[in-house]
């Protein structure tokens, strides 16, 4: 792997290494610092106003190379774009994370995640105003999600509420239309 690894693999590895360094720092300096560490780990993060360098790619292929086969084909059976996925989080707060005063959080590792998806799910959630080929509508409904996160800790300690995929898709398209990007 190394330099030849996929960009997403490098990104995920960097998140892991950064968190490990933070925990190592706290362990090494616990007698010197007067605070605890809490690691909050989001998955694939969505929301409004994408970085400018992503915009042209999105407008050409709708968010990512993985979705291109879904939007450009006329097959009637699902492909990996409909059946292989990841997890999502809309970065806009529906409710701000709040620490319960009675809940111990120091030393906790908390996963914040709205749920799993496949790229076909985004096409299914996209507003009709966004004129896209819809791939295989519903093709992701029977997807086997290889990774599912238990977010009970985030719900219990942070009282998190998440935007739905439909809300995120609708709001993202409305934002981009208002900016004249679509």
PDB file of C-alpha atoms in Angstrom:
ATOM      1  CA  UNK A   1       0.000   0.000   0.000  1.00  0.00           C
ATOM      2  CA  UNK A   2       1.914   3.092   1.179  1.00  0.00           C
ATOM      3  CA  UNK A   3       2.160   5.743  -1.524  1.00  0.00           C
ATOM      4  CA  UNK A   4       0.149   3.625  -3.942  1.00  0.00           C
ATOM      5  CA  UNK A   5      -2.809   3.348  -1.540  1.00  0.00           C
ATOM      6  CA  UNK A   6      -6.116   4.889  -2.539  1.00  0.00           C
ATOM      7  CA  UNK A   7      -6.663   8.459  -1.327  1.00  0.00           C
ATOM      8  CA  UNK A   8      -9.600   7.358   0.864  1.00  0.00           C
ATOM      9  CA  UNK A   9      -7.420   4.691   2.485  1.00  0.00           C
ATOM     10  CA  UNK A  10      -4.764   7.316   3.250  1.00  0.00           C
ATOM     11  CA  UNK A  11      -7.415   9.628   4.676  1.00  0.00           C
ATOM     12  CA  UNK A  12      -8.802   6.922   6.943  1.00  0.00           C
ATOM     13  CA  UNK A  13      -5.306   5.935   8.055  1.00  0.00           C
ATOM     14  CA  UNK A  14      -4.499   9.582   8.873  1.00  0.00           C
ATOM     15  CA  UNK A  15      -7.597   9.801  11.092  1.00  0.00           C
ATOM     16  CA  UNK A  16      -6.545   6.648  12.921  1.00  0.00           C
ATOM     17  CA  UNK A  17      -2.947   7.825  13.366  1.00  0.00           C
ATOM     18  CA  UNK A  18      -4.030  11.287  14.564  1.00  0.00           C
ATOM     19  CA  UNK A  19      -6.339   9.792  17.171  1.00  0.00           C
ATOM     20  CA  UNK A  20      -3.663   7.348  18.309  1.00  0.00           C
ATOM     21  CA  UNK A  21      -1.189  10.248  18.709  1.00  0.00           C
ATOM     22  CA  UNK A  22      -3.738  12.165  20.800  1.00  0.00           C
ATOM     23  CA  UNK A  23      -4.338   9.203  23.128  1.00  0.00           C
ATOM     24  CA  UNK A  24      -0.562   8.599  23.406  1.00  0.00           C
ATOM     25  CA  UNK A  25      -0.029  12.284  24.293  1.00  0.00           C
ATOM     26  CA  UNK A  26      -2.638  12.154  27.055  1.00  0.00           C
ATOM     27  CA  UNK A  27      -1.189   8.925  28.449  1.00  0.00           C
ATOM     28  CA  UNK A  28       2.350  10.338  28.418  1.00  0.00           C
ATOM     29  CA  UNK A  29       1.376  13.682  30.008  1.00  0.00           C
ATOM     30  CA  UNK A  30      -1.536  12.703  32.262  1.00  0.00           C
ATOM     31  CA  UNK A  31       0.222  14.001  35.381  1.00  0.00           C
ATOM     32  CA  UNK A  32       0.921  17.362  33.716  1.00  0.00           C
ATOM     33  CA  UNK A  33      -2.422  18.141  32.090  1.00  0.00           C
ATOM     34  CA  UNK A  34      -5.659  19.014  33.796  1.00  0.00           C
ATOM     35  CA  UNK A  35      -8.076  17.672  31.227  1.00  0.00           C
ATOM     36  CA  UNK A  36      -9.411  14.471  29.719  1.00  0.00           C
ATOM     37  CA  UNK A  37      -9.532  13.524  26.068  1.00  0.00           C
ATOM     38  CA  UNK A  38     -12.712  12.583  24.246  1.00  0.00           C
ATOM     39  CA  UNK A  39     -12.385  11.407  20.633  1.00  0.00           C
ATOM     40  CA  UNK A  40     -15.427  12.054  18.455  1.00  0.00           C
ATOM     41  CA  UNK A  41     -15.160  10.098  15.223  1.00  0.00           C
ATOM     42  CA  UNK A  42     -17.361  10.902  12.228  1.00  0.00           C
ATOM     43  CA  UNK A  43     -17.539   8.760   9.072  1.00  0.00           C
ATOM     44  CA  UNK A  44     -17.987  10.199   5.539  1.00  0.00           C
ATOM     45  CA  UNK A  45     -19.077  13.791   6.246  1.00  0.00           C
ATOM     46  CA  UNK A  46     -21.605  15.607   4.054  1.00  0.00           C
ATOM     47  CA  UNK A  47     -23.200  19.034   4.264  1.00  0.00           C
ATOM     48  CA  UNK A  48     -23.454  22.313   2.420  1.00  0.00           C
ATOM     49  CA  UNK A  49     -20.716  24.286   0.641  1.00  0.00           C
ATOM     50  CA  UNK A  50     -18.249  21.688  -0.602  1.00  0.00           C
ATOM     51  CA  UNK A  51     -14.619  22.673  -1.137  1.00  0.00           C
ATOM     52  CA  UNK A  52     -14.239  24.448  -4.489  1.00  0.00           C
ATOM     53  CA  UNK A  53     -11.980  21.755  -5.917  1.00  0.00           C
ATOM     54  CA  UNK A  54     -14.743  19.176  -5.497  1.00  0.00           C
ATOM     55  CA  UNK A  55     -17.430  21.208  -7.204  1.00  0.00           C
ATOM     56  CA  UNK A  56     -16.428  20.601 -10.814  1.00  0.00           C
ATOM     57  CA  UNK A  57     -16.116  16.878 -10.176  1.00  0.00           C
ATOM     58  CA  UNK A  58     -19.519  16.765  -8.481  1.00  0.00           C
ATOM     59  CA  UNK A  59     -21.207  18.583 -11.320  1.00  0.00           C
ATOM     60  CA  UNK A  60     -19.738  16.112 -13.809  1.00  0.00           C
ATOM     61  CA  UNK A  61     -20.328  12.866 -11.957  1.00  0.00           C
ATOM     62  CA  UNK A  62     -22.478  13.662  -8.922  1.00  0.00           C
ATOM     63  CA  UNK A  63     -20.247  13.598  -5.854  1.00  0.00           C
ATOM     64  CA  UNK A  64     -17.662  10.949  -6.531  1.00  0.00           C
ATOM     65  CA  UNK A  65     -16.156   8.566  -9.037  1.00  0.00           C
ATOM     66  CA  UNK A  66     -17.919   5.673  -7.333  1.00  0.00           C
ATOM     67  CA  UNK A  67     -21.297   7.029  -8.380  1.00  0.00           C
ATOM     68  CA  UNK A  68     -20.486   7.539 -12.068  1.00  0.00           C
ATOM     69  CA  UNK A  69     -21.395   3.992 -13.126  1.00  0.00           C
ATOM     70  CA  UNK A  70     -24.679   4.359 -11.252  1.00  0.00           C
ATOM     71  CA  UNK A  71     -25.675   7.607 -12.959  1.00  0.00           C
ATOM     72  CA  UNK A  72     -24.543   6.670 -16.456  1.00  0.00           C
ATOM     73  CA  UNK A  73     -25.812   3.157 -16.986  1.00  0.00           C
ATOM     74  CA  UNK A  74     -29.176   1.774 -17.956  1.00  0.00           C
ATOM     75  CA  UNK A  75     -28.823  -1.679 -16.423  1.00  0.00           C
ATOM     76  CA  UNK A  76     -31.621  -3.161 -14.391  1.00  0.00           C
ATOM     77  CA  UNK A  77     -29.483  -5.018 -11.837  1.00  0.00           C
ATOM     78  CA  UNK A  78     -27.379  -3.422  -9.110  1.00  0.00           C
ATOM     79  CA  UNK A  79     -23.613  -2.974  -9.438  1.00  0.00           C
ATOM     80  CA  UNK A  80     -21.058  -2.370  -6.675  1.00  0.00           C
ATOM     81  CA  UNK A  81     -22.091   1.304  -6.651  1.00  0.00           C
ATOM     82  CA  UNK A  82     -25.477   0.157  -5.413  1.00  0.00           C
ATOM     83  CA  UNK A  83     -24.312  -2.602  -3.100  1.00  0.00           C
ATOM     84  CA  UNK A  84     -21.013  -1.426  -1.562  1.00  0.00           C
ATOM     85  CA  UNK A  85     -21.142   1.560   0.712  1.00  0.00           C
ATOM     86  CA  UNK A  86     -19.945   3.424   3.732  1.00  0.00           C
ATOM     87  CA  UNK A  87     -21.477   5.541   6.498  1.00  0.00           C
ATOM     88  CA  UNK A  88     -22.555   9.159   6.613  1.00  0.00           C
ATOM     89  CA  UNK A  89     -22.902  12.210   8.795  1.00  0.00           C
ATOM     90  CA  UNK A  90     -24.279  15.619   7.818  1.00  0.00           C
ATOM     91  CA  UNK A  91     -21.895  18.132   9.367  1.00  0.00           C
ATOM     92  CA  UNK A  92     -24.686  20.627  10.007  1.00  0.00           C
ATOM     93  CA  UNK A  93     -25.939  20.204  13.541  1.00  0.00           C
ATOM     94  CA  UNK A  94     -29.568  19.214  13.863  1.00  0.00           C
ATOM     95  CA  UNK A  95     -28.936  19.370  17.545  1.00  0.00           C
ATOM     96  CA  UNK A  96     -25.647  20.467  19.005  1.00  0.00           C
ATOM     97  CA  UNK A  97     -23.804  17.730  20.828  1.00  0.00           C
ATOM     98  CA  UNK A  98     -24.242  18.342  24.511  1.00  0.00           C
ATOM     99  CA  UNK A  99     -22.425  16.765  27.362  1.00  0.00           C
ATOM    100  CA  UNK A 100     -24.639  15.492  30.101  1.00  0.00           C
ATOM    101  CA  UNK A 101     -23.195  16.696  33.375  1.00  0.00           C
ATOM    102  CA  UNK A 102     -23.858  13.352  35.049  1.00  0.00           C
ATOM    103  CA  UNK A 103     -22.263  11.279  32.265  1.00  0.00           C
ATOM    104  CA  UNK A 104     -18.548  10.554  32.519  1.00  0.00           C
ATOM    105  CA  UNK A 105     -16.965  11.331  29.166  1.00  0.00           C
ATOM    106  CA  UNK A 106     -13.258  11.642  29.819  1.00  0.00           C
ATOM    107  CA  UNK A 107     -11.367   8.893  28.054  1.00  0.00           C
ATOM    108  CA  UNK A 108     -14.307   8.045  25.804  1.00  0.00           C
ATOM    109  CA  UNK A 109     -14.128   7.258  22.097  1.00  0.00           C
ATOM    110  CA  UNK A 110     -17.435   8.242  20.501  1.00  0.00           C
ATOM    111  CA  UNK A 111     -18.588   7.447  16.973  1.00  0.00           C
ATOM    112  CA  UNK A 112     -21.089   9.915  15.524  1.00  0.00           C
ATOM    113  CA  UNK A 113     -22.851   8.413  12.529  1.00  0.00           C
ATOM    114  CA  UNK A 114     -26.257   8.838  10.906  1.00  0.00           C
ATOM    115  CA  UNK A 115     -26.171   5.429   9.237  1.00  0.00           C
ATOM    116  CA  UNK A 116     -24.896   3.373   6.314  1.00  0.00           C
ATOM    117  CA  UNK A 117     -25.459   4.154   2.638  1.00  0.00           C
ATOM    118  CA  UNK A 118     -24.553   3.127  -0.879  1.00  0.00           C
ATOM    119  CA  UNK A 119     -24.255   5.652  -3.722  1.00  0.00           C
ATOM    120  CA  UNK A 120     -27.560   4.507  -5.201  1.00  0.00           C
ATOM    121  CA  UNK A 121     -29.249   5.665  -1.979  1.00  0.00           C
ATOM    122  CA  UNK A 122     -28.133   9.234  -2.757  1.00  0.00           C
ATOM    123  CA  UNK A 123     -29.655   9.036  -6.223  1.00  0.00           C
ATOM    124  CA  UNK A 124     -32.880   7.722  -4.717  1.00  0.00           C
ATOM    125  CA  UNK A 125     -32.858  10.587  -2.164  1.00  0.00           C
ATOM    126  CA  UNK A 126     -32.006  13.312  -4.703  1.00  0.00           C
ATOM    127  CA  UNK A 127     -34.814  15.782  -5.384  1.00  0.00           C
ATOM    128  CA  UNK A 128     -36.547  15.422  -8.738  1.00  0.00           C
ATOM    129  CA  UNK A 129     -35.361  18.953  -9.612  1.00  0.00           C
ATOM    130  CA  UNK A 130     -31.864  17.492 -10.011  1.00  0.00           C
ATOM    131  CA  UNK A 131     -32.046  15.878 -13.425  1.00  0.00           C
ATOM    132  CA  UNK A 132     -29.958  12.739 -13.080  1.00  0.00           C
ATOM    133  CA  UNK A 133     -30.174   9.282 -14.482  1.00  0.00           C
ATOM    134  CA  UNK A 134     -31.340   7.344 -11.477  1.00  0.00           C
ATOM    135  CA  UNK A 135     -29.145   4.272 -11.895  1.00  0.00           C
ATOM    136  CA  UNK A 136     -31.142   1.337 -10.547  1.00  0.00           C
ATOM    137  CA  UNK A 137     -33.792   2.951  -8.311  1.00  0.00           C
ATOM    138  CA  UNK A 138     -34.007   1.029  -5.059  1.00  0.00           C
ATOM    139  CA  UNK A 139     -30.904  -0.953  -6.037  1.00  0.00           C
ATOM    140  CA  UNK A 140     -29.300  -0.286  -2.666  1.00  0.00           C
ATOM    141  CA  UNK A 141     -32.191  -1.439  -0.501  1.00  0.00           C
ATOM    142  CA  UNK A 142     -30.814  -4.958  -0.133  1.00  0.00           C
ATOM    143  CA  UNK A 143     -27.179  -3.878   0.208  1.00  0.00           C
ATOM    144  CA  UNK A 144     -25.089  -5.751   2.720  1.00  0.00           C
ATOM    145  CA  UNK A 145     -23.349  -3.087   4.787  1.00  0.00           C
ATOM    146  CA  UNK A 146     -20.016  -4.510   5.836  1.00  0.00           C
ATOM    147  CA  UNK A 147     -19.568  -1.801   8.454  1.00  0.00           C
ATOM    148  CA  UNK A 148     -22.328  -0.737  10.838  1.00  0.00           C
ATOM    149  CA  UNK A 149     -21.512   1.471  13.787  1.00  0.00           C
ATOM    150  CA  UNK A 150     -23.194   1.285  17.160  1.00  0.00           C
ATOM    151  CA  UNK A 151     -23.968   4.908  18.026  1.00  0.00           C
ATOM    152  CA  UNK A 152     -25.665   4.261  21.358  1.00  0.00           C
ATOM    153  CA  UNK A 153     -22.802   5.987  23.186  1.00  0.00           C
ATOM    154  CA  UNK A 154     -23.192   9.181  21.109  1.00  0.00           C
ATOM    155  CA  UNK A 155     -26.932   9.177  21.768  1.00  0.00           C
ATOM    156  CA  UNK A 156     -26.432   8.599  25.485  1.00  0.00           C
ATOM    157  CA  UNK A 157     -23.503  10.947  26.148  1.00  0.00           C
ATOM    158  CA  UNK A 158     -24.005  13.664  23.523  1.00  0.00           C
ATOM    159  CA  UNK A 159     -27.756  13.439  22.885  1.00  0.00           C
ATOM    160  CA  UNK A 160     -27.047  13.584  19.144  1.00  0.00           C
ATOM    161  CA  UNK A 161     -29.768  13.863  16.517  1.00  0.00           C
ATOM    162  CA  UNK A 162     -28.879  13.441  12.850  1.00  0.00           C
ATOM    163  CA  UNK A 163     -30.151  14.800   9.534  1.00  0.00           C
ATOM    164  CA  UNK A 164     -31.627  12.172   7.242  1.00  0.00           C
ATOM    165  CA  UNK A 165     -30.083  11.454   3.858  1.00  0.00           C
ATOM    166  CA  UNK A 166     -33.165  12.952   2.217  1.00  0.00           C
ATOM    167  CA  UNK A 167     -32.746  16.206   4.179  1.00  0.00           C
ATOM    168  CA  UNK A 168     -29.056  16.383   3.320  1.00  0.00           C
ATOM    169  CA  UNK A 169     -29.661  15.701  -0.391  1.00  0.00           C
ATOM    170  CA  UNK A 170     -32.550  18.180  -0.580  1.00  0.00           C
ATOM    171  CA  UNK A 171     -30.674  20.932   1.264  1.00  0.00           C
ATOM    172  CA  UNK A 172     -27.437  20.394  -0.650  1.00  0.00           C
ATOM    173  CA  UNK A 173     -29.208  20.640  -4.015  1.00  0.00           C
ATOM    174  CA  UNK A 174     -31.177  23.732  -2.880  1.00  0.00           C
ATOM    175  CA  UNK A 175     -27.953  25.396  -1.697  1.00  0.00           C
ATOM    176  CA  UNK A 176     -26.154  24.657  -4.959  1.00  0.00           C
ATOM    177  CA  UNK A 177     -29.125  25.870  -7.017  1.00  0.00           C
ATOM    178  CA  UNK A 178     -29.200  29.125  -4.999  1.00  0.00           C
ATOM    179  CA  UNK A 179     -25.506  29.636  -5.757  1.00  0.00           C
ATOM    180  CA  UNK A 180     -26.086  29.057  -9.470  1.00  0.00           C
ATOM    181  CA  UNK A 181     -23.965  25.908  -9.457  1.00  0.00           C
ATOM    182  CA  UNK A 182     -26.721  23.728 -10.901  1.00  0.00           C
TER     183      UNK A 182
END
